[in-house]
Every structure is written in C-alpha cells, then in structure tokens.
PDB file of C-alpha atoms in Angstrom:
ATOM      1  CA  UNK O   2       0.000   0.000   0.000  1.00 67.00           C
ATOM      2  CA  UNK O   3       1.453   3.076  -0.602  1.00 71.00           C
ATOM      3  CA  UNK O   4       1.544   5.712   1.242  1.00 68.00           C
ATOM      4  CA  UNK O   5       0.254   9.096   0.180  1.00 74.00           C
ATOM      5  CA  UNK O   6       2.228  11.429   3.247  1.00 78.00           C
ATOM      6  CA  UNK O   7       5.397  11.253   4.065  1.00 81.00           C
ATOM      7  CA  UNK O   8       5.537  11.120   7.373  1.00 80.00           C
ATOM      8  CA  UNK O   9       8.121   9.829   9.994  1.00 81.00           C
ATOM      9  CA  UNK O  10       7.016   6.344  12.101  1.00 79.00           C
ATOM     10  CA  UNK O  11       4.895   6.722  14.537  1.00 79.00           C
ATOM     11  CA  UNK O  12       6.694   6.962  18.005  1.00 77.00           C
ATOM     12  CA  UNK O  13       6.237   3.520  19.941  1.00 73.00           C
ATOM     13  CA  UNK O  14       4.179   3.832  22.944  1.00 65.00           C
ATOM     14  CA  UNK O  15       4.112   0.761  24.203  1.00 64.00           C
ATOM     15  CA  UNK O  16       7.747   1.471  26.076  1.00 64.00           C
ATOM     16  CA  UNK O  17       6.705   3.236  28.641  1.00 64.00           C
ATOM     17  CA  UNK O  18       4.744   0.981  31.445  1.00 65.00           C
ATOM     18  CA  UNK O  19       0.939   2.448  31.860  1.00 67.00           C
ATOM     19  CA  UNK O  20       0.541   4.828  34.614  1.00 74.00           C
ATOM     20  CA  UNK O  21       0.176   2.945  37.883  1.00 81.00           C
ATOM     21  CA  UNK O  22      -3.029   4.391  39.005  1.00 82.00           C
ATOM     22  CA  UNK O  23      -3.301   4.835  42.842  1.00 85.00           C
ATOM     23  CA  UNK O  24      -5.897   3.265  45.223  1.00 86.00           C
ATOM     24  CA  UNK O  25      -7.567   6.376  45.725  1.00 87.00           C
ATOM     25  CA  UNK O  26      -7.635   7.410  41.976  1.00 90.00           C
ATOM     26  CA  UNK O  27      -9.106   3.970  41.264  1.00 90.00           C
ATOM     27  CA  UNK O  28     -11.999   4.728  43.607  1.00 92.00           C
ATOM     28  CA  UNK O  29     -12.710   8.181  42.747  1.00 93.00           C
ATOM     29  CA  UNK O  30     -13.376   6.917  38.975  1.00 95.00           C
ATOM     30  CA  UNK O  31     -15.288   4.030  40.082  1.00 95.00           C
ATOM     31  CA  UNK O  32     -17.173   6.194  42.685  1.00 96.00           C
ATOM     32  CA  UNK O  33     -18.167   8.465  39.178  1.00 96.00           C
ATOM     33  CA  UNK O  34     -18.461   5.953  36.926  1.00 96.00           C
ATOM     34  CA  UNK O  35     -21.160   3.687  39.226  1.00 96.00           C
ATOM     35  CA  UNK O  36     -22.908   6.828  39.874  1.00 97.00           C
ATOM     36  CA  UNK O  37     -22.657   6.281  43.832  1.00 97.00           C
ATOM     37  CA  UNK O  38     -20.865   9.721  43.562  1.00 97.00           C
ATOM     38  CA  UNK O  39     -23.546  11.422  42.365  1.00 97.00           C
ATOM     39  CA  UNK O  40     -25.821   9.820  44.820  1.00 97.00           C
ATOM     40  CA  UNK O  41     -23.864  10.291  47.815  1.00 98.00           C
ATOM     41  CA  UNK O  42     -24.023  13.694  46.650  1.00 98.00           C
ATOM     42  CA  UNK O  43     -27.752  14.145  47.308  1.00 98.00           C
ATOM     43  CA  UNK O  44     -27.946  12.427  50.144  1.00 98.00           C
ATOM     44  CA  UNK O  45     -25.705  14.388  51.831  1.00 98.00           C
ATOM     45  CA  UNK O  46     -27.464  17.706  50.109  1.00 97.00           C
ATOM     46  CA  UNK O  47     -30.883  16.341  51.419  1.00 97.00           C
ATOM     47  CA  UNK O  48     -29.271  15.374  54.978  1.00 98.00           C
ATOM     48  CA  UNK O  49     -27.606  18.800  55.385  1.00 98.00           C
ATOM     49  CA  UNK O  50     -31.079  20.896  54.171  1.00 97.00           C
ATOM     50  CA  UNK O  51     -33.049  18.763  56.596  1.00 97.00           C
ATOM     51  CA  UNK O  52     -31.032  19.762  59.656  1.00 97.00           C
ATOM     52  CA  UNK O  53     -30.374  22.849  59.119  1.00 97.00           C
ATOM     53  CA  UNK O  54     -27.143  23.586  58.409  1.00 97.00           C
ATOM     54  CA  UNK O  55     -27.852  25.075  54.517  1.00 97.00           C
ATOM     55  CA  UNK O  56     -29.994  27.450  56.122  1.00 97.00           C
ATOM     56  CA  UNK O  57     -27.301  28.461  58.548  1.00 96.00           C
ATOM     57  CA  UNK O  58     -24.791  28.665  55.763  1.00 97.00           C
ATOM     58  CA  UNK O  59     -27.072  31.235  53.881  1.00 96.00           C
ATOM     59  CA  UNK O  60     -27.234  33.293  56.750  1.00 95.00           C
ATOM     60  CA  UNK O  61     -23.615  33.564  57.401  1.00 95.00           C
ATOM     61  CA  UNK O  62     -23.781  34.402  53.374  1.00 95.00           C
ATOM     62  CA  UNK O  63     -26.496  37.266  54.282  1.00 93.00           C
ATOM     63  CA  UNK O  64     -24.342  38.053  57.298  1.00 94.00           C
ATOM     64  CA  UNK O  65     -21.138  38.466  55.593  1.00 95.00           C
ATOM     65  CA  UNK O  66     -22.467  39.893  52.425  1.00 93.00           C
ATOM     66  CA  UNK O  67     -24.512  43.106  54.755  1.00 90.00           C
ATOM     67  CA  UNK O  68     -21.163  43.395  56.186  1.00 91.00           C
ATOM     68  CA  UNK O  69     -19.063  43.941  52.979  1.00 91.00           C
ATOM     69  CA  UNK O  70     -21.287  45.334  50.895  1.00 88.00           C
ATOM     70  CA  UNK O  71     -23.030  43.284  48.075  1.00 86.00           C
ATOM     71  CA  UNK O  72     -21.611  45.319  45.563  1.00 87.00           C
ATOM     72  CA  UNK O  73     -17.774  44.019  46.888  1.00 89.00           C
ATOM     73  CA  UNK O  74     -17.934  40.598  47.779  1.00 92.00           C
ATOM     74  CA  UNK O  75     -16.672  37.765  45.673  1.00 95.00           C
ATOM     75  CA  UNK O  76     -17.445  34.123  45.015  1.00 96.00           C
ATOM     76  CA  UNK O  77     -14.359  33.371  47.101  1.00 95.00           C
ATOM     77  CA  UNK O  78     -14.844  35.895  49.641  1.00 93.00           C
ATOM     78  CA  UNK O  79     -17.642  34.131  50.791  1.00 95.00           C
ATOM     79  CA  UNK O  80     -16.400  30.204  50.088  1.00 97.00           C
ATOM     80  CA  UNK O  81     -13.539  31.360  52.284  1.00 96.00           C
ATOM     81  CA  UNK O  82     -15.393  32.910  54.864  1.00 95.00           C
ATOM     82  CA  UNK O  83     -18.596  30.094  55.631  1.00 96.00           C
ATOM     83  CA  UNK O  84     -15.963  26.869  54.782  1.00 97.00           C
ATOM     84  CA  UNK O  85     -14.726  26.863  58.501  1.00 97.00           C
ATOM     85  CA  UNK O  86     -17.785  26.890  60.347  1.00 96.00           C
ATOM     86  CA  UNK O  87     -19.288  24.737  57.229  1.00 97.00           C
ATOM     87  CA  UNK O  88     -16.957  21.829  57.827  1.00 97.00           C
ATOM     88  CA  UNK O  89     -17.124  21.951  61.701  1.00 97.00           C
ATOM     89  CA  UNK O  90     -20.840  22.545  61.876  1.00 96.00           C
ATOM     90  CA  UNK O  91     -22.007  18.843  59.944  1.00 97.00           C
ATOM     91  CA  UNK O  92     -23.885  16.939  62.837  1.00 97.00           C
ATOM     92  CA  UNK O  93     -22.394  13.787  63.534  1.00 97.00           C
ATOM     93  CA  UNK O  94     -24.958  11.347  62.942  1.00 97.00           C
ATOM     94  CA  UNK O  95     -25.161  12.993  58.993  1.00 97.00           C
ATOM     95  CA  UNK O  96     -21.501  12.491  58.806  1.00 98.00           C
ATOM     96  CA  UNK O  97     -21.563   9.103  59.989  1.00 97.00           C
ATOM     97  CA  UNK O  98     -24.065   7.828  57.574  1.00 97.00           C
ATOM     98  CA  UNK O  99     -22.365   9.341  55.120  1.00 98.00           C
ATOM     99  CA  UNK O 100     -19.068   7.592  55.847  1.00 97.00           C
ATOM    100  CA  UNK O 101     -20.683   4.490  56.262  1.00 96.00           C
ATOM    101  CA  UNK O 102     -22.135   4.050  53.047  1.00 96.00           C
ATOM    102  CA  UNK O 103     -19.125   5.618  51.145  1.00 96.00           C
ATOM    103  CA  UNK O 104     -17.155   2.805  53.416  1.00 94.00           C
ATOM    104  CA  UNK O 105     -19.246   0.333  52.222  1.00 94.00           C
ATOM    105  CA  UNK O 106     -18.965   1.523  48.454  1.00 94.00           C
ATOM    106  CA  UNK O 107     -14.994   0.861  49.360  1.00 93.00           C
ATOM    107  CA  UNK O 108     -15.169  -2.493  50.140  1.00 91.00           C
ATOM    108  CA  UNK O 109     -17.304  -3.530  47.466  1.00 90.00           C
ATOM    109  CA  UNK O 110     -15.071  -1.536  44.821  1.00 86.00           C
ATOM    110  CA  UNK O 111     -11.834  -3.206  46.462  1.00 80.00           C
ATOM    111  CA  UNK O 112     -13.250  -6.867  46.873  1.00 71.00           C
TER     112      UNK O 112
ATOM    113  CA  UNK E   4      -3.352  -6.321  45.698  1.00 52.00           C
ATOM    114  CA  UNK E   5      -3.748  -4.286  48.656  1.00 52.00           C
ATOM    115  CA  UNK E   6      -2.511  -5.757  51.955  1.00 48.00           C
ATOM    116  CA  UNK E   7      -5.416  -6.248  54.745  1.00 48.00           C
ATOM    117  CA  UNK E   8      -3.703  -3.800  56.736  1.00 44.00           C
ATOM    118  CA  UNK E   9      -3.155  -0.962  54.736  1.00 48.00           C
ATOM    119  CA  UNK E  10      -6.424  -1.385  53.330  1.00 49.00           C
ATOM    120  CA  UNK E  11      -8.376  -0.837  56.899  1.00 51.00           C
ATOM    121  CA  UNK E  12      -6.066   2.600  57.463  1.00 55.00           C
ATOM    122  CA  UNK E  13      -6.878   3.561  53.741  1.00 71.00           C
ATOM    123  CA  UNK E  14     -10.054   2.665  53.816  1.00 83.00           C
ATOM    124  CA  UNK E  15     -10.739   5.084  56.720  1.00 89.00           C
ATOM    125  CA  UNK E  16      -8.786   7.819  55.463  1.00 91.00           C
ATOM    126  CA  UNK E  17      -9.891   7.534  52.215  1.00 91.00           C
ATOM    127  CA  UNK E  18     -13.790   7.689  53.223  1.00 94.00           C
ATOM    128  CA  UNK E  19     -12.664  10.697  55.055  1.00 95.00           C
ATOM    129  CA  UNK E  20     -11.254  12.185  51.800  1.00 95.00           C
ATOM    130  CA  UNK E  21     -14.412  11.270  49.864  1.00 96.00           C
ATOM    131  CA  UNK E  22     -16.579  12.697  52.556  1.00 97.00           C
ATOM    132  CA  UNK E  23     -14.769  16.277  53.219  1.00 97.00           C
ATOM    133  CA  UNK E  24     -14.932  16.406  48.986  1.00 96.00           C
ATOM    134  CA  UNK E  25     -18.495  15.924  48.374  1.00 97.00           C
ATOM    135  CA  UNK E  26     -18.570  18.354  51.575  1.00 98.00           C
ATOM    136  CA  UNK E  27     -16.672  21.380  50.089  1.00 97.00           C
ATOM    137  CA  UNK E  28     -18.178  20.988  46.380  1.00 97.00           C
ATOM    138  CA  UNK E  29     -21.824  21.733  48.555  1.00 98.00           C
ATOM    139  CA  UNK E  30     -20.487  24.354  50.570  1.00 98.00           C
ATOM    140  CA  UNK E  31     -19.070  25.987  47.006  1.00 97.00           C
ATOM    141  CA  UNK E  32     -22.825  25.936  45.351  1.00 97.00           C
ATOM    142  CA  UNK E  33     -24.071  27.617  48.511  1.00 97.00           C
ATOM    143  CA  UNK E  34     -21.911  30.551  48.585  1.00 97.00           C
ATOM    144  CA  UNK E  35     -22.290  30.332  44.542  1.00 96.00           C
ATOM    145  CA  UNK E  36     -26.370  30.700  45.055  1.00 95.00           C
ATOM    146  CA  UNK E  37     -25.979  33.521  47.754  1.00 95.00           C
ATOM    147  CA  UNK E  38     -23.673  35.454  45.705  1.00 95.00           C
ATOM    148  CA  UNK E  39     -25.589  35.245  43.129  1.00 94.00           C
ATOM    149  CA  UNK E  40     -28.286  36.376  45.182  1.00 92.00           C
ATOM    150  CA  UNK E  41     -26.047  38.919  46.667  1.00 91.00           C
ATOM    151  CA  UNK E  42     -24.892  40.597  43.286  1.00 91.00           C
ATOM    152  CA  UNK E  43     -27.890  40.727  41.437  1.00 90.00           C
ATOM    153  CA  UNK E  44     -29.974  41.932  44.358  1.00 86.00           C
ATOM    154  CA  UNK E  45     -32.765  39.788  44.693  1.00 86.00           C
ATOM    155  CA  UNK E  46     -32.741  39.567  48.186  1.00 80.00           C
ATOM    156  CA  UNK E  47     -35.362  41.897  48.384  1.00 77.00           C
ATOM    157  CA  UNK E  48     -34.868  42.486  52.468  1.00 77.00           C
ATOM    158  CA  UNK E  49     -31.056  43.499  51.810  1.00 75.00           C
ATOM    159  CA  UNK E  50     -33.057  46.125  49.388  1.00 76.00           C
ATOM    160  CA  UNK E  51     -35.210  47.140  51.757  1.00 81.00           C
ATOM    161  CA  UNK E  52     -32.959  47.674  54.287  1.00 80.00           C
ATOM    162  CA  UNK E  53     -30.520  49.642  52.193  1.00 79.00           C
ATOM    163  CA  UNK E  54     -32.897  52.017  50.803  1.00 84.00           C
ATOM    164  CA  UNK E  55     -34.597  53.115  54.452  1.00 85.00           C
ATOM    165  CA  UNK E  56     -31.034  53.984  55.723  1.00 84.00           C
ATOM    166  CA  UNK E  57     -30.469  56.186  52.487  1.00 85.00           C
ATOM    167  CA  UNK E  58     -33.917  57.996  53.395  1.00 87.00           C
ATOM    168  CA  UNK E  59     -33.429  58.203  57.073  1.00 86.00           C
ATOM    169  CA  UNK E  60     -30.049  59.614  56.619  1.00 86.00           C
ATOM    170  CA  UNK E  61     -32.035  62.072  54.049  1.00 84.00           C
ATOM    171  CA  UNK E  62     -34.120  63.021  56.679  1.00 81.00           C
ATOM    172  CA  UNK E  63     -31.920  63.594  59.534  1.00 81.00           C
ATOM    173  CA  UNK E  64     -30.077  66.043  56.651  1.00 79.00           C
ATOM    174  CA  UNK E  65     -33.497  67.646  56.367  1.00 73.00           C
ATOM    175  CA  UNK E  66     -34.361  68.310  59.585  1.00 67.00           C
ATOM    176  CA  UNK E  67     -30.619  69.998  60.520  1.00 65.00           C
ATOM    177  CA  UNK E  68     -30.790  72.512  58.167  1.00 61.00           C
ATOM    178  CA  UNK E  69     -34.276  73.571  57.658  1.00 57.00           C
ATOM    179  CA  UNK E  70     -35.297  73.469  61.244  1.00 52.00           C
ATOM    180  CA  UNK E  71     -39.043  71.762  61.834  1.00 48.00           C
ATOM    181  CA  UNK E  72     -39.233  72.174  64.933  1.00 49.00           C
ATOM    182  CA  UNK E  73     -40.490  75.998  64.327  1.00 47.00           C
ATOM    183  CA  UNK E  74     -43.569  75.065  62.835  1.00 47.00           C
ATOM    184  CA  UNK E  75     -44.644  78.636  62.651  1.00 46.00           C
ATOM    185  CA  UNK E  76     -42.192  79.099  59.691  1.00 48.00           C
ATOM    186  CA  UNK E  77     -42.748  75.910  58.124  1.00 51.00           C
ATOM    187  CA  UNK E  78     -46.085  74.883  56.697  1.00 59.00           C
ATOM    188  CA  UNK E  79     -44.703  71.573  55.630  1.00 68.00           C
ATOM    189  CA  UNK E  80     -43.233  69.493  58.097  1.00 73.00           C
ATOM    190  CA  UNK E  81     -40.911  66.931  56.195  1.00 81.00           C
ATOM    191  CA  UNK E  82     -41.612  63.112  57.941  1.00 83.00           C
ATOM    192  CA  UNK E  83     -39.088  60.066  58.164  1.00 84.00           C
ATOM    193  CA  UNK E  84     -39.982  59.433  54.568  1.00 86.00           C
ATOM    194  CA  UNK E  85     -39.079  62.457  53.107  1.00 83.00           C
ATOM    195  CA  UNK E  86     -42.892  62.979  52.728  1.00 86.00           C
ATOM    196  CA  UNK E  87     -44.647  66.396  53.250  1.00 84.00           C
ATOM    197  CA  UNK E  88     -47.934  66.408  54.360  1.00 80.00           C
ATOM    198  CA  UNK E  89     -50.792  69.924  54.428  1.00 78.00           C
ATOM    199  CA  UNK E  90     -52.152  70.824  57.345  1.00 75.00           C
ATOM    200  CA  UNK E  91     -55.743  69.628  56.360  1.00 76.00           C
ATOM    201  CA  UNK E  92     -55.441  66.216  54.678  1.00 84.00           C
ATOM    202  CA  UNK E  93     -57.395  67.032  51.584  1.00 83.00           C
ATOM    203  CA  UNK E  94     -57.963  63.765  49.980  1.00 88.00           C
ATOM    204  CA  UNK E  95     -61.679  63.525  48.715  1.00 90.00           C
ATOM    205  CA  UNK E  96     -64.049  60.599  49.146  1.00 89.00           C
ATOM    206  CA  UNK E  97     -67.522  59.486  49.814  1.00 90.00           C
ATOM    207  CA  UNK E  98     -69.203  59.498  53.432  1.00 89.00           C
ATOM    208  CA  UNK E  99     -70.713  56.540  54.191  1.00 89.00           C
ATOM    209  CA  UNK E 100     -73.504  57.774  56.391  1.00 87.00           C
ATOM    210  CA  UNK E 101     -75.257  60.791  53.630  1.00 87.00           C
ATOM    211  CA  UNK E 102     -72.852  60.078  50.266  1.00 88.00           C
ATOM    212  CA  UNK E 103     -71.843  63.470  50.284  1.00 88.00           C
ATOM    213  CA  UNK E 104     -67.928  64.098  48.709  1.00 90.00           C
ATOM    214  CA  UNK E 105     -65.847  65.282  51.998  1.00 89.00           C
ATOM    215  CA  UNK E 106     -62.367  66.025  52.952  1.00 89.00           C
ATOM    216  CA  UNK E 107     -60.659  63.774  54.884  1.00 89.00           C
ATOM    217  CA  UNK E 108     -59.615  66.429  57.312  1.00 87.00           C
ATOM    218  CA  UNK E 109     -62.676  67.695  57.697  1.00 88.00           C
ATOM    219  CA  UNK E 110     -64.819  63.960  58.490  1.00 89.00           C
ATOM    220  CA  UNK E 111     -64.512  63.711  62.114  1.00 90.00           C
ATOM    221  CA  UNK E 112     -66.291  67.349  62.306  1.00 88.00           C
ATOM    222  CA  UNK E 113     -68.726  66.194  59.631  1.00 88.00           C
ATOM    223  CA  UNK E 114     -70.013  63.047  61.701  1.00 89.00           C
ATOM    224  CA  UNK E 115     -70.166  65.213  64.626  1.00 88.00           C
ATOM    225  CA  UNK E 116     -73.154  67.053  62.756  1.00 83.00           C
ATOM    226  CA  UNK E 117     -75.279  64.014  62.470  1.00 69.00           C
TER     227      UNK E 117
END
C-alpha cells in the first residue's frame, strides 16, 4: 500500500509501562463511573437541608455579604469565609451515615 | 493487591477524603447561590434595608438645616420618609352615612353634625 504522506514512524508507545493508578484514583473513577458519587451527593445535600445547616450557611452568606457590601464581595470571599464553620458545623450522625455508606462503596469496589 | 492492613487505614482515610470532597463541592454551590443572590440583588430584604437607611439619613439632613421644629415658619413638616404632608389632609371621598364628597380632614367634624 502506498503511502500518500510522508511522514516519519509513529513513536512507539508501548515502552513506557501504563501509569500505575493509585488506590484512591481507582476509587474516585469508580465512585463516578457507578454513579454512587452522584448519589452520595444528594444524600448528603438532602441530609444537610433537613437539619439545618444550609440554612445556617445562607445566613452567614447574608451576614457576611450586609457586612461587605453586596456590591464588593466575591465568590471566594464568601467560600472562604462560611468553609470553617461549614466543615465543623455537619452533625455527627449525617456524617456518619455518610461515611458508612461511602465505606461500604470501598469495600465492594476493592473486593 | 492491597494488603489487609493498609487497606483498613486507607479505607478510613480515604472515606474521610471522599466525605470532606463531596462536603466542600456543597459548601461551594451555597456561597455560589448567595452570591448570586447577593450581586444581582434579589434579596429583596437586603433592598429594603438599604434604601430606608439612604432615606433616614435624608431626613436627619433635612431636619438639621431647615429646622421643623419651628412650625410657625414651616407649613410643611418633612416626615421620616421624606414625605410632606398639608395641614388639612385634603384627599376627597364618599361618606358613608349621607354620600356626600368630603375632605378627609374635615370627616370627624362632619359626623359630629349628624
């Protein structure tokens, strides 16, 4: 067959070994791929409207915002100043469900 | 393969990792929605809010220069509003006892007649 561009070989790939992917890279594309991500996402969503804490969040948002002025504040202005109190202010029992079912998810995925 | 043990330490840390990212990628679409909220001013109490401190502070400017507390001088009396009001509040409508067309200043003395 010939050829109608002239064009060097095409550089072997096969010498370098594939990337070694890590445990935790393995489960964060298994987490999207199954969907569980996505799930886990709402249920955490739904947990964290139900008790209260969105509502809290927004009115550290309000809070902050009254104090700035809403014509200065910026998107991460206000991530930086509601993440603290947004991390430490989960109830346990949501973050323990959570963790249990992304714990199971692990040792189903690993198995 | 993983080894039993590591996987038990990983496996905790690694749900903790999961957990504290599904975590911050809600706490970045709240703080999207209220600045959202925030720079296109829907928040209609923020609105509220702002305009009666731009009026109040009109008013207080009102009342230190043109003095209403000698009413003498002043026919209109300027109110927290910025409003002025007559003397007499002359807004027309219909009593309910004859149908006659009466001032709203002048009512009370007009039931008084009946």
């Amino acid at each position: 067959m010939r050829t109608s561009v002239n064009r060097p070989p095409t550089p072997d790939g096969g010498d370098e070994p594939a990337k070694e992917l890590s445990f935790q890279e393995i489960i964060s594309i298994k987490l999207i791929e199954s969907g569980e991500k996505e799930r886990l996402m709402e249920l955490l969503r739904e947990r964290l409207i139900e008790c209260g804490w969105k509502d809290d969040m927004k009115a550290q948002c309000r809070a902050f915002v009254k104090k700035k002025g809403r014509k200065n504040v910026t998107l991460d202005d206000l991530i930086h100043a509601i993440t603290p109190r947004g991390r430490a202010s989960v109830p346990d029992s949501v973050k323990a469900e959570l963790l249990q079912r992304i714990q199971t998810f692990l040792v189903q995925a690993s198995g | 393969m993983v080894h039993p043990a590591e996987d038990n330490l990983s496996h905790t840390q690694l749900s903790s990792n999961v957990f504290e990212d599904l975590l911050e990628s809600i706490i970045v679409d709240v703080a999207s929605e209220c600045h959202r909220i925030a720079r296109l001013g829907l928040e209609r109490n923020l609105e509220e809010e702002e305009e009666e401190l731009r009026l109040s502070a009109l008013a207080r400017a009102g009342v230190a220069d043109s003095g209403n507390s000698s009413e003498a001088n002043n026919k209109y009396v300027v109110d927290i509003f910025g409003q002025t009001h007559p003397p007499v509040a002359n807004e027309l409508f219909d009593c309910m006892n004859c149908g006659r067309s009466v001032a709203a200043g002048r009512f009370a003395p007009h039931l008084e007649k009946w």
